Amino acid sequence: MLKNAEMDNIKKFTELFCELEHCTKIGQKQKIIEMNEIIDEMNMEEFESIFTTELFNKMLEMIEEDKVSIYNAIWLLKYIMYYELTGDTSEIALRFSFLRDKFEKMIIDENEKKKEKDEKLLVDLCECYISTTNHISPDLTSICIPNLLKVALKKEENGKVRKEVEMALMALCNLEYLSIKKDLYLNEIKEIIEYHQEHCNLTQLAYQSAWQILISRLYSNGSLEKIIVSELHFARKATRELEESKRCIDWKRKEGEERGKEIEEEIVSLRWLHVLNLFFRCCQLWNEEFIGLIRSIVQIYRASRSNYRDICNFCICLLKVISIRKIAEIEDLLKSGAVDAVLEEIQRQTIDGNITCESSLIFLNISRRLKEKKKDETEEMKRKTTKRKVFEKLEEEGYEDIIASLHEVFSFLRRRFQRALSLDVSDYFVNT
């Protein structure tokens, strides 16, 4: 149910939008400034109530009938796209079907011009088009990516250029699951990251987006891993970014309280966690830098437990992914404080079934891994030593009694959240 204040935003925006076709181009600009200010105040429910298929069909009609200039329409659309790219809505791409077709034709037409090509319009069209879909033809890929990379490679540090670079990189993130030629454009992304590491010219969202573009290619190009881990020192840099975001968020803020500028820090943190999820699911290299990264995830997890459930849930899911991957040593989970943090959650026995489920799965993964004997004698001795450390920690905290007390709810949790949960409580125990 929308509140009165939310209805006011929807009403104001709708009225301004309807007035666009009756204004001069200058008048349209003023209306769009007011509309953008309303977008800044929207929550996701308002956003999805306003930006429907009908509204975008109307916008397309206004463009084709020359009632709204394409430049003003794109200005508004880029603002909408920025909100969408930094939010958690996932359906707006589907609502753009007719506009997408329009943009596709305009991109091809503008690109084919021999003279008087409007480079700025072409880039804006590419950004809007890519931001609405991750399904793009090879022909459009060969037009859009070079044009957006040309913007992303700009080195100037003034605010306008930084914003242009940010938008270009965020749009390119939408192409993460596409089948693009193996090494196409990766040198440019590497250059962008390296230049920022030396000169700090990117915004937080732009830097995160560049990493996301690179890491999303790991699924199809495993050779990138050495560059990411050893040359660009991803774990160390990501740790620094997470710690910076953590310092800028008021973790004691209650739900519903005004967030102000702090919202960008939340967005950055969530997007970094998303990138980490992509990375941990397929990485094969590991070094000491990852202990600090896991420690940062644990710290954010603890800080977010009370008032930032989205971040909290993402952190516990990340720790679960790490606990599954055998390249991550159980010893590293101990050193980073991950075992302690998850044990705290088990002891709390909150009413959040998802958190209880994920925490239980982490211990299930740890237990199973510690029970697997190693063929190598040195590795076997290491396993036994780690197993003893974990056992002693859990015994001290009365872990087995806690797990036993959850036995009756495991069946429910298994049905409701995760079929991977075992119904045999002994599977969660680390026996000596």
Coordinates of C-alpha atoms in Angstrom, one line a residue, residues 7-431:
M7 CA 1.2 9.1 -3.9
D8 CA 2.3 12.8 -4.1
N9 CA 5.5 11.9 -5.8
I10 CA 3.7 9.7 -8.3
K11 CA 1.1 12.4 -9.0
K12 CA 3.7 15.1 -9.4
F13 CA 5.9 13.1 -11.7
T14 CA 2.9 12.0 -13.8
E15 CA 1.7 15.6 -14.2
L16 CA 5.1 16.8 -15.2
F17 CA 5.5 14.0 -17.7
C18 CA 2.1 14.7 -19.3
E19 CA 3.1 18.4 -19.6
L20 CA 6.3 17.7 -21.6
E21 CA 4.6 17.4 -25.0
H22 CA 3.1 20.9 -24.6
C23 CA 6.3 22.7 -23.7
T24 CA 9.1 24.2 -25.8
K25 CA 12.5 22.4 -25.7
I26 CA 13.7 24.8 -23.0
G27 CA 10.5 24.3 -21.1
Q28 CA 11.0 20.6 -21.4
K29 CA 14.4 20.9 -19.8
Q30 CA 13.0 22.6 -16.8
K31 CA 10.3 20.0 -16.4
I32 CA 12.9 17.2 -16.6
I33 CA 15.0 18.9 -14.0
E34 CA 12.0 18.8 -11.7
M35 CA 11.2 15.2 -12.7
N36 CA 14.8 14.1 -11.9
E37 CA 14.5 15.7 -8.5
I38 CA 11.4 13.6 -7.8
I39 CA 13.3 10.4 -9.0
D40 CA 16.0 11.2 -6.4
E41 CA 13.3 11.1 -3.7
M42 CA 11.6 7.8 -4.8
N43 CA 11.7 4.5 -3.2
M44 CA 11.6 1.3 -5.3
E45 CA 7.9 0.9 -4.9
E46 CA 7.2 4.3 -6.3
F47 CA 9.8 3.8 -9.1
E48 CA 8.1 0.6 -10.3
S49 CA 4.6 2.2 -10.0
I50 CA 5.6 5.1 -12.3
F51 CA 7.9 3.5 -14.9
T52 CA 5.5 1.1 -16.6
T53 CA 5.2 -0.2 -20.1
E54 CA 2.5 2.4 -20.8
L55 CA 4.7 5.3 -19.8
F56 CA 7.5 4.2 -22.0
N57 CA 5.2 3.5 -24.9
K58 CA 3.9 7.1 -24.4
M59 CA 7.5 8.4 -24.4
L60 CA 8.2 6.5 -27.7
E61 CA 5.1 8.1 -29.2
M62 CA 6.2 11.6 -28.1
I63 CA 9.6 11.1 -29.6
E64 CA 8.3 9.8 -32.9
E65 CA 5.7 12.6 -33.2
D66 CA 8.5 15.1 -32.4
K67 CA 6.6 16.3 -29.3
V68 CA 9.7 15.7 -27.2
S69 CA 13.3 16.1 -28.5
I70 CA 15.4 13.0 -28.6
Y71 CA 18.0 14.8 -26.5
N72 CA 15.6 15.7 -23.7
A73 CA 14.0 12.2 -23.8
I74 CA 17.5 10.6 -23.4
W75 CA 18.4 13.0 -20.6
L76 CA 15.4 11.8 -18.7
L77 CA 16.0 8.2 -19.7
K78 CA 19.6 8.2 -18.5
Y79 CA 18.4 9.5 -15.1
I80 CA 15.9 6.7 -14.9
M81 CA 18.6 4.2 -16.0
Y82 CA 21.0 5.4 -13.4
Y83 CA 18.4 4.8 -10.7
E84 CA 17.7 1.3 -12.1
L85 CA 21.3 0.4 -12.4
T86 CA 22.0 1.3 -8.7
G87 CA 18.7 -0.2 -7.4
D88 CA 17.4 -3.7 -7.0
T89 CA 14.6 -3.7 -9.6
S90 CA 15.0 -6.4 -12.2
E91 CA 12.1 -6.0 -14.6
I92 CA 12.5 -2.6 -16.2
A93 CA 14.5 -4.0 -19.1
L94 CA 11.3 -5.9 -20.1
R95 CA 9.3 -2.7 -20.1
F96 CA 11.6 -1.1 -22.6
S97 CA 10.8 -3.4 -25.5
F98 CA 9.5 -0.8 -28.0
L99 CA 12.0 1.9 -27.0
R100 CA 14.7 -0.7 -27.3
D101 CA 13.8 -1.3 -30.9
K102 CA 13.8 2.4 -31.5
F103 CA 17.2 2.8 -30.0
E104 CA 18.6 -0.1 -31.9
K105 CA 17.6 1.5 -35.3
M106 CA 18.9 4.9 -34.2
I107 CA 22.3 3.4 -33.1
I108 CA 22.8 1.7 -36.4
D109 CA 21.7 4.8 -38.4
E110 CA 23.9 7.2 -36.4
N111 CA 26.9 4.9 -36.6
E112 CA 26.6 4.6 -40.4
K113 CA 26.7 8.4 -40.9
K114 CA 29.9 9.4 -42.8
K115 CA 29.5 13.1 -41.9
E116 CA 27.9 15.0 -39.0
K117 CA 27.9 12.0 -36.8
D118 CA 26.7 13.0 -33.3
E119 CA 29.2 11.1 -31.1
K120 CA 27.5 12.3 -27.9
L121 CA 24.0 11.1 -29.0
L122 CA 25.5 7.8 -30.2
V123 CA 27.1 7.2 -26.7
D124 CA 23.9 8.1 -24.9
L125 CA 21.8 5.8 -27.2
C126 CA 24.3 3.0 -26.5
E127 CA 24.1 3.5 -22.7
C128 CA 20.3 3.6 -22.7
Y129 CA 20.1 0.5 -25.0
I130 CA 22.6 -1.6 -23.1
S131 CA 21.0 -0.6 -19.8
T132 CA 17.7 -2.0 -20.9
T133 CA 18.8 -5.4 -21.9
N134 CA 21.6 -8.0 -21.7
H135 CA 20.6 -9.5 -25.0
I136 CA 22.4 -7.7 -27.8
S137 CA 23.3 -8.7 -31.3
P138 CA 26.9 -9.0 -32.5
D139 CA 26.4 -6.0 -34.8
L140 CA 25.3 -3.8 -31.9
T141 CA 28.1 -5.2 -29.7
S142 CA 30.7 -4.0 -32.2
I143 CA 29.1 -0.5 -32.1
C144 CA 28.2 -0.1 -28.4
I145 CA 31.2 -1.5 -26.6
P146 CA 33.9 0.6 -28.4
N147 CA 31.9 3.8 -28.0
L148 CA 31.3 3.2 -24.3
L149 CA 34.9 2.2 -23.7
K150 CA 36.0 5.4 -25.5
V151 CA 34.2 7.3 -22.7
A152 CA 35.3 5.0 -19.9
L153 CA 38.9 5.5 -20.9
K154 CA 38.8 9.3 -20.3
K155 CA 41.3 10.3 -17.7
E156 CA 40.1 13.8 -16.7
E157 CA 39.1 14.1 -13.1
N158 CA 36.5 16.9 -13.3
G159 CA 33.0 16.0 -12.0
K160 CA 31.3 15.9 -15.4
V161 CA 33.8 13.5 -16.9
R162 CA 33.8 11.3 -13.9
K163 CA 30.0 11.0 -14.1
E164 CA 30.2 10.1 -17.8
V165 CA 32.8 7.4 -17.1
E166 CA 30.8 6.0 -14.3
M167 CA 27.6 5.7 -16.4
A168 CA 29.5 4.1 -19.3
L169 CA 31.1 1.5 -17.0
M170 CA 27.8 0.8 -15.2
A171 CA 26.1 0.2 -18.6
L172 CA 28.9 -2.1 -19.7
C173 CA 28.3 -4.2 -16.6
N174 CA 25.0 -5.2 -18.0
L175 CA 26.8 -7.2 -20.7
E176 CA 28.5 -9.5 -18.2
Y177 CA 26.7 -12.7 -19.3
L178 CA 27.1 -12.1 -23.0
S179 CA 29.3 -14.3 -25.2
I180 CA 31.9 -11.7 -26.3
K181 CA 35.1 -12.8 -28.0
K182 CA 37.6 -14.1 -25.5
D183 CA 40.0 -11.2 -25.2
L184 CA 37.9 -8.4 -26.7
Y185 CA 38.3 -5.1 -24.8
L186 CA 39.8 -6.7 -21.7
N187 CA 43.1 -4.8 -22.0
E188 CA 41.1 -1.5 -21.9
I189 CA 39.3 -2.5 -18.7
K190 CA 42.7 -3.6 -17.1
E191 CA 44.1 -0.2 -18.1
I192 CA 41.2 1.6 -16.5
I193 CA 41.7 -0.3 -13.2
E194 CA 45.5 0.1 -13.2
Y195 CA 45.2 3.9 -13.9
H196 CA 42.7 4.3 -11.1
Q197 CA 44.9 2.4 -8.7
E198 CA 47.7 4.9 -9.4
H199 CA 45.7 8.1 -9.8
C200 CA 42.3 7.6 -8.1
N201 CA 40.4 9.2 -10.9
L202 CA 37.2 7.1 -10.8
T203 CA 34.1 7.3 -8.6
Q204 CA 33.4 4.4 -6.3
L205 CA 30.7 3.0 -8.5
A206 CA 32.9 3.4 -11.6
Y207 CA 35.8 1.5 -10.0
Q208 CA 33.5 -1.2 -8.8
S209 CA 31.9 -1.5 -12.2
A210 CA 35.3 -1.9 -13.9
W211 CA 36.1 -4.8 -11.6
Q212 CA 32.6 -6.3 -12.2
I213 CA 33.2 -6.2 -16.0
L214 CA 36.5 -8.0 -15.6
I215 CA 35.5 -10.6 -13.1
S216 CA 32.3 -11.5 -14.9
R217 CA 34.5 -12.8 -17.7
L218 CA 36.1 -15.3 -15.5
Y219 CA 33.4 -17.8 -16.3
S220 CA 34.5 -17.9 -20.0
N221 CA 38.2 -16.9 -19.6
G222 CA 39.9 -18.6 -16.7
S223 CA 43.3 -17.2 -17.7
L224 CA 42.1 -13.8 -16.4
E225 CA 42.4 -15.1 -12.8
K226 CA 46.2 -14.6 -12.6
I227 CA 45.8 -11.0 -13.7
I228 CA 43.0 -10.4 -11.3
V229 CA 44.6 -12.0 -8.2
S230 CA 48.3 -11.5 -8.7
E231 CA 48.8 -8.5 -10.9
L232 CA 45.8 -6.3 -9.9
H233 CA 45.6 -7.6 -6.4
F234 CA 41.9 -7.8 -6.3
A235 CA 41.5 -9.1 -2.8
R236 CA 43.6 -6.3 -1.3
K237 CA 41.9 -3.6 -3.3
A238 CA 38.4 -4.9 -2.6
T239 CA 39.2 -5.1 1.1
R240 CA 40.2 -1.4 1.0
E241 CA 36.9 -0.5 -0.8
L242 CA 34.8 -2.5 1.6
E243 CA 36.4 -0.9 4.6
E244 CA 36.0 2.6 3.2
S245 CA 32.3 2.0 2.6
K246 CA 31.9 0.4 6.1
R247 CA 33.3 3.6 7.7
C248 CA 30.8 5.8 5.8
I249 CA 27.6 3.9 6.8
D250 CA 25.7 4.7 9.9
W251 CA 25.1 1.1 11.0
K252 CA 22.9 2.2 13.9
R253 CA 20.4 3.8 11.6
K254 CA 16.9 2.3 12.1
E255 CA 14.8 1.1 9.2
G256 CA 12.8 3.9 7.6
E257 CA 15.1 6.7 8.8
E258 CA 16.5 9.1 6.3
R259 CA 19.7 8.0 4.7
G260 CA 20.7 11.0 2.7
K261 CA 24.1 10.7 0.8
E262 CA 24.8 7.5 2.7
I263 CA 22.6 5.6 0.3
E264 CA 25.4 5.5 -2.3
E265 CA 27.7 3.9 0.2
E266 CA 25.1 1.1 0.8
I267 CA 24.8 0.7 -3.0
V268 CA 28.6 0.5 -3.4
S269 CA 28.8 -2.1 -0.6
L270 CA 26.1 -4.3 -2.0
R271 CA 27.6 -4.1 -5.5
W272 CA 31.0 -5.1 -4.2
L273 CA 29.5 -8.1 -2.4
H274 CA 27.9 -9.0 -5.7
V275 CA 31.3 -8.9 -7.4
L276 CA 32.8 -11.0 -4.6
N277 CA 30.0 -13.6 -5.1
L278 CA 30.9 -13.8 -8.8
F279 CA 34.6 -14.2 -8.0
F280 CA 34.4 -16.7 -5.2
R281 CA 32.2 -19.0 -7.2
C282 CA 34.8 -19.6 -9.8
C283 CA 38.2 -18.6 -8.5
Q284 CA 41.0 -21.2 -8.4
L285 CA 43.8 -19.0 -7.0
W286 CA 44.2 -18.1 -3.3
N287 CA 46.7 -16.1 -1.3
E288 CA 47.1 -14.5 2.1
E289 CA 45.4 -11.3 0.9
F290 CA 42.0 -13.2 0.9
I291 CA 42.2 -13.6 4.7
G292 CA 41.9 -9.8 5.1
L293 CA 39.0 -9.7 2.5
I294 CA 37.1 -12.4 4.4
R295 CA 37.7 -10.5 7.6
S296 CA 36.1 -7.4 6.0
I297 CA 33.1 -9.4 5.0
V298 CA 32.8 -10.6 8.6
Q299 CA 33.0 -7.1 9.9
I300 CA 30.3 -5.8 7.6
Y301 CA 28.2 -8.9 8.5
R302 CA 28.4 -8.1 12.2
A303 CA 27.7 -4.4 11.6
S304 CA 24.7 -4.9 9.4
R305 CA 22.9 -7.6 11.5
S306 CA 20.5 -5.2 13.3
N307 CA 19.4 -2.7 10.6
Y308 CA 20.7 -3.7 7.2
R309 CA 19.3 -7.1 6.5
D310 CA 20.0 -7.1 2.7
I311 CA 23.7 -6.6 3.3
C312 CA 23.7 -9.0 6.2
N313 CA 22.0 -11.8 4.1
F314 CA 24.5 -11.2 1.3
C315 CA 27.4 -11.5 3.7
I316 CA 26.3 -14.8 5.2
C317 CA 25.6 -16.2 1.7
L318 CA 29.1 -15.1 0.7
L319 CA 30.6 -16.9 3.7
K320 CA 28.7 -20.0 2.7
V321 CA 30.1 -19.9 -0.8
I322 CA 33.6 -19.5 0.6
S323 CA 33.1 -22.4 3.0
I324 CA 32.2 -24.7 0.1
R325 CA 35.3 -23.8 -2.1
K326 CA 38.2 -26.1 -1.2
I327 CA 40.7 -23.5 -2.3
A328 CA 39.7 -21.5 0.8
E329 CA 41.5 -23.1 3.8
I330 CA 39.4 -23.8 6.9
E331 CA 42.3 -22.2 8.8
D332 CA 41.7 -19.0 6.9
L333 CA 38.0 -19.1 8.0
L334 CA 39.3 -19.3 11.6
K335 CA 41.9 -16.5 11.2
S336 CA 39.5 -14.2 9.6
G337 CA 36.9 -14.6 12.3
A338 CA 34.3 -16.1 10.0
V339 CA 33.8 -19.2 12.2
D340 CA 33.3 -17.0 15.3
A341 CA 30.8 -14.8 13.5
V342 CA 28.7 -17.7 12.2
L343 CA 28.9 -19.4 15.6
E344 CA 27.5 -16.2 17.2
E345 CA 24.6 -16.3 14.8
I346 CA 23.8 -20.0 15.6
Q347 CA 23.9 -19.1 19.3
R348 CA 21.5 -16.2 18.8
Q349 CA 18.9 -18.5 17.2
T350 CA 17.1 -15.6 15.6
I351 CA 13.7 -15.9 14.0
D352 CA 15.3 -15.2 10.6
G353 CA 15.1 -18.7 9.1
N354 CA 17.3 -17.8 6.1
I355 CA 20.2 -16.7 8.3
T356 CA 19.9 -19.8 10.5
C357 CA 19.8 -21.9 7.4
E358 CA 22.9 -20.3 5.8
S359 CA 24.8 -20.5 9.1
S360 CA 24.0 -24.2 9.5
L361 CA 25.1 -24.9 6.0
I362 CA 28.5 -23.2 6.7
F363 CA 29.1 -25.5 9.6
L364 CA 27.9 -28.4 7.5
N365 CA 30.4 -27.6 4.8
I366 CA 33.2 -27.1 7.3
S367 CA 32.4 -30.4 9.0
R368 CA 32.3 -32.3 5.7
R369 CA 35.6 -30.9 4.5
L370 CA 37.4 -31.6 7.8
K371 CA 36.2 -35.2 7.7
E372 CA 37.8 -35.8 4.2
K373 CA 41.2 -37.5 4.7
K374 CA 44.1 -36.3 2.6
K375 CA 46.4 -38.5 0.6
D376 CA 49.4 -36.2 1.1
E377 CA 50.9 -36.8 4.6
T378 CA 51.7 -33.1 5.2
E379 CA 48.2 -32.1 4.2
E380 CA 46.7 -34.8 6.4
M381 CA 48.6 -33.6 9.4
K382 CA 47.4 -30.0 8.6
R383 CA 43.8 -31.2 8.3
K384 CA 44.0 -32.9 11.7
T385 CA 45.5 -29.8 13.4
T386 CA 42.8 -27.6 11.9
K387 CA 40.1 -30.1 12.9
R388 CA 41.3 -30.1 16.5
K389 CA 41.2 -26.2 16.6
V390 CA 37.7 -26.1 15.2
F391 CA 36.5 -28.8 17.5
E392 CA 37.9 -27.1 20.6
K393 CA 36.3 -23.8 19.7
L394 CA 32.9 -25.4 19.1
E395 CA 33.1 -27.5 22.2
E396 CA 33.9 -24.4 24.3
E397 CA 30.8 -22.7 23.0
G398 CA 28.5 -25.6 23.5
Y399 CA 27.9 -25.8 19.7
E400 CA 26.7 -29.4 19.6
D401 CA 23.9 -28.7 22.1
I402 CA 22.8 -25.7 20.1
I403 CA 22.7 -27.7 16.8
A404 CA 20.8 -30.5 18.6
S405 CA 18.2 -28.0 19.7
L406 CA 17.7 -27.0 16.1
H407 CA 17.0 -30.6 15.0
E408 CA 13.3 -30.1 14.9
V409 CA 13.4 -27.0 12.7
F410 CA 15.9 -28.4 10.1
S411 CA 13.0 -30.2 8.3
F412 CA 11.1 -26.9 8.0
L413 CA 14.2 -25.0 6.9
R414 CA 15.0 -27.7 4.4
R415 CA 11.6 -27.3 2.8
R416 CA 11.4 -23.5 3.1
F417 CA 15.0 -22.4 2.2
Q418 CA 17.5 -25.0 1.3
R419 CA 17.3 -28.7 0.4
A420 CA 21.0 -29.1 0.9
L421 CA 20.5 -29.0 4.7
S422 CA 21.1 -32.4 6.3
L423 CA 18.5 -33.8 8.7
D424 CA 21.2 -35.8 10.5
V425 CA 22.6 -33.4 13.2
S426 CA 25.8 -35.5 13.5
D427 CA 26.7 -34.2 10.0
Y428 CA 27.2 -30.7 11.5
F429 CA 29.5 -32.0 14.2
V430 CA 33.3 -31.8 14.0
N431 CA 34.4 -35.0 15.7

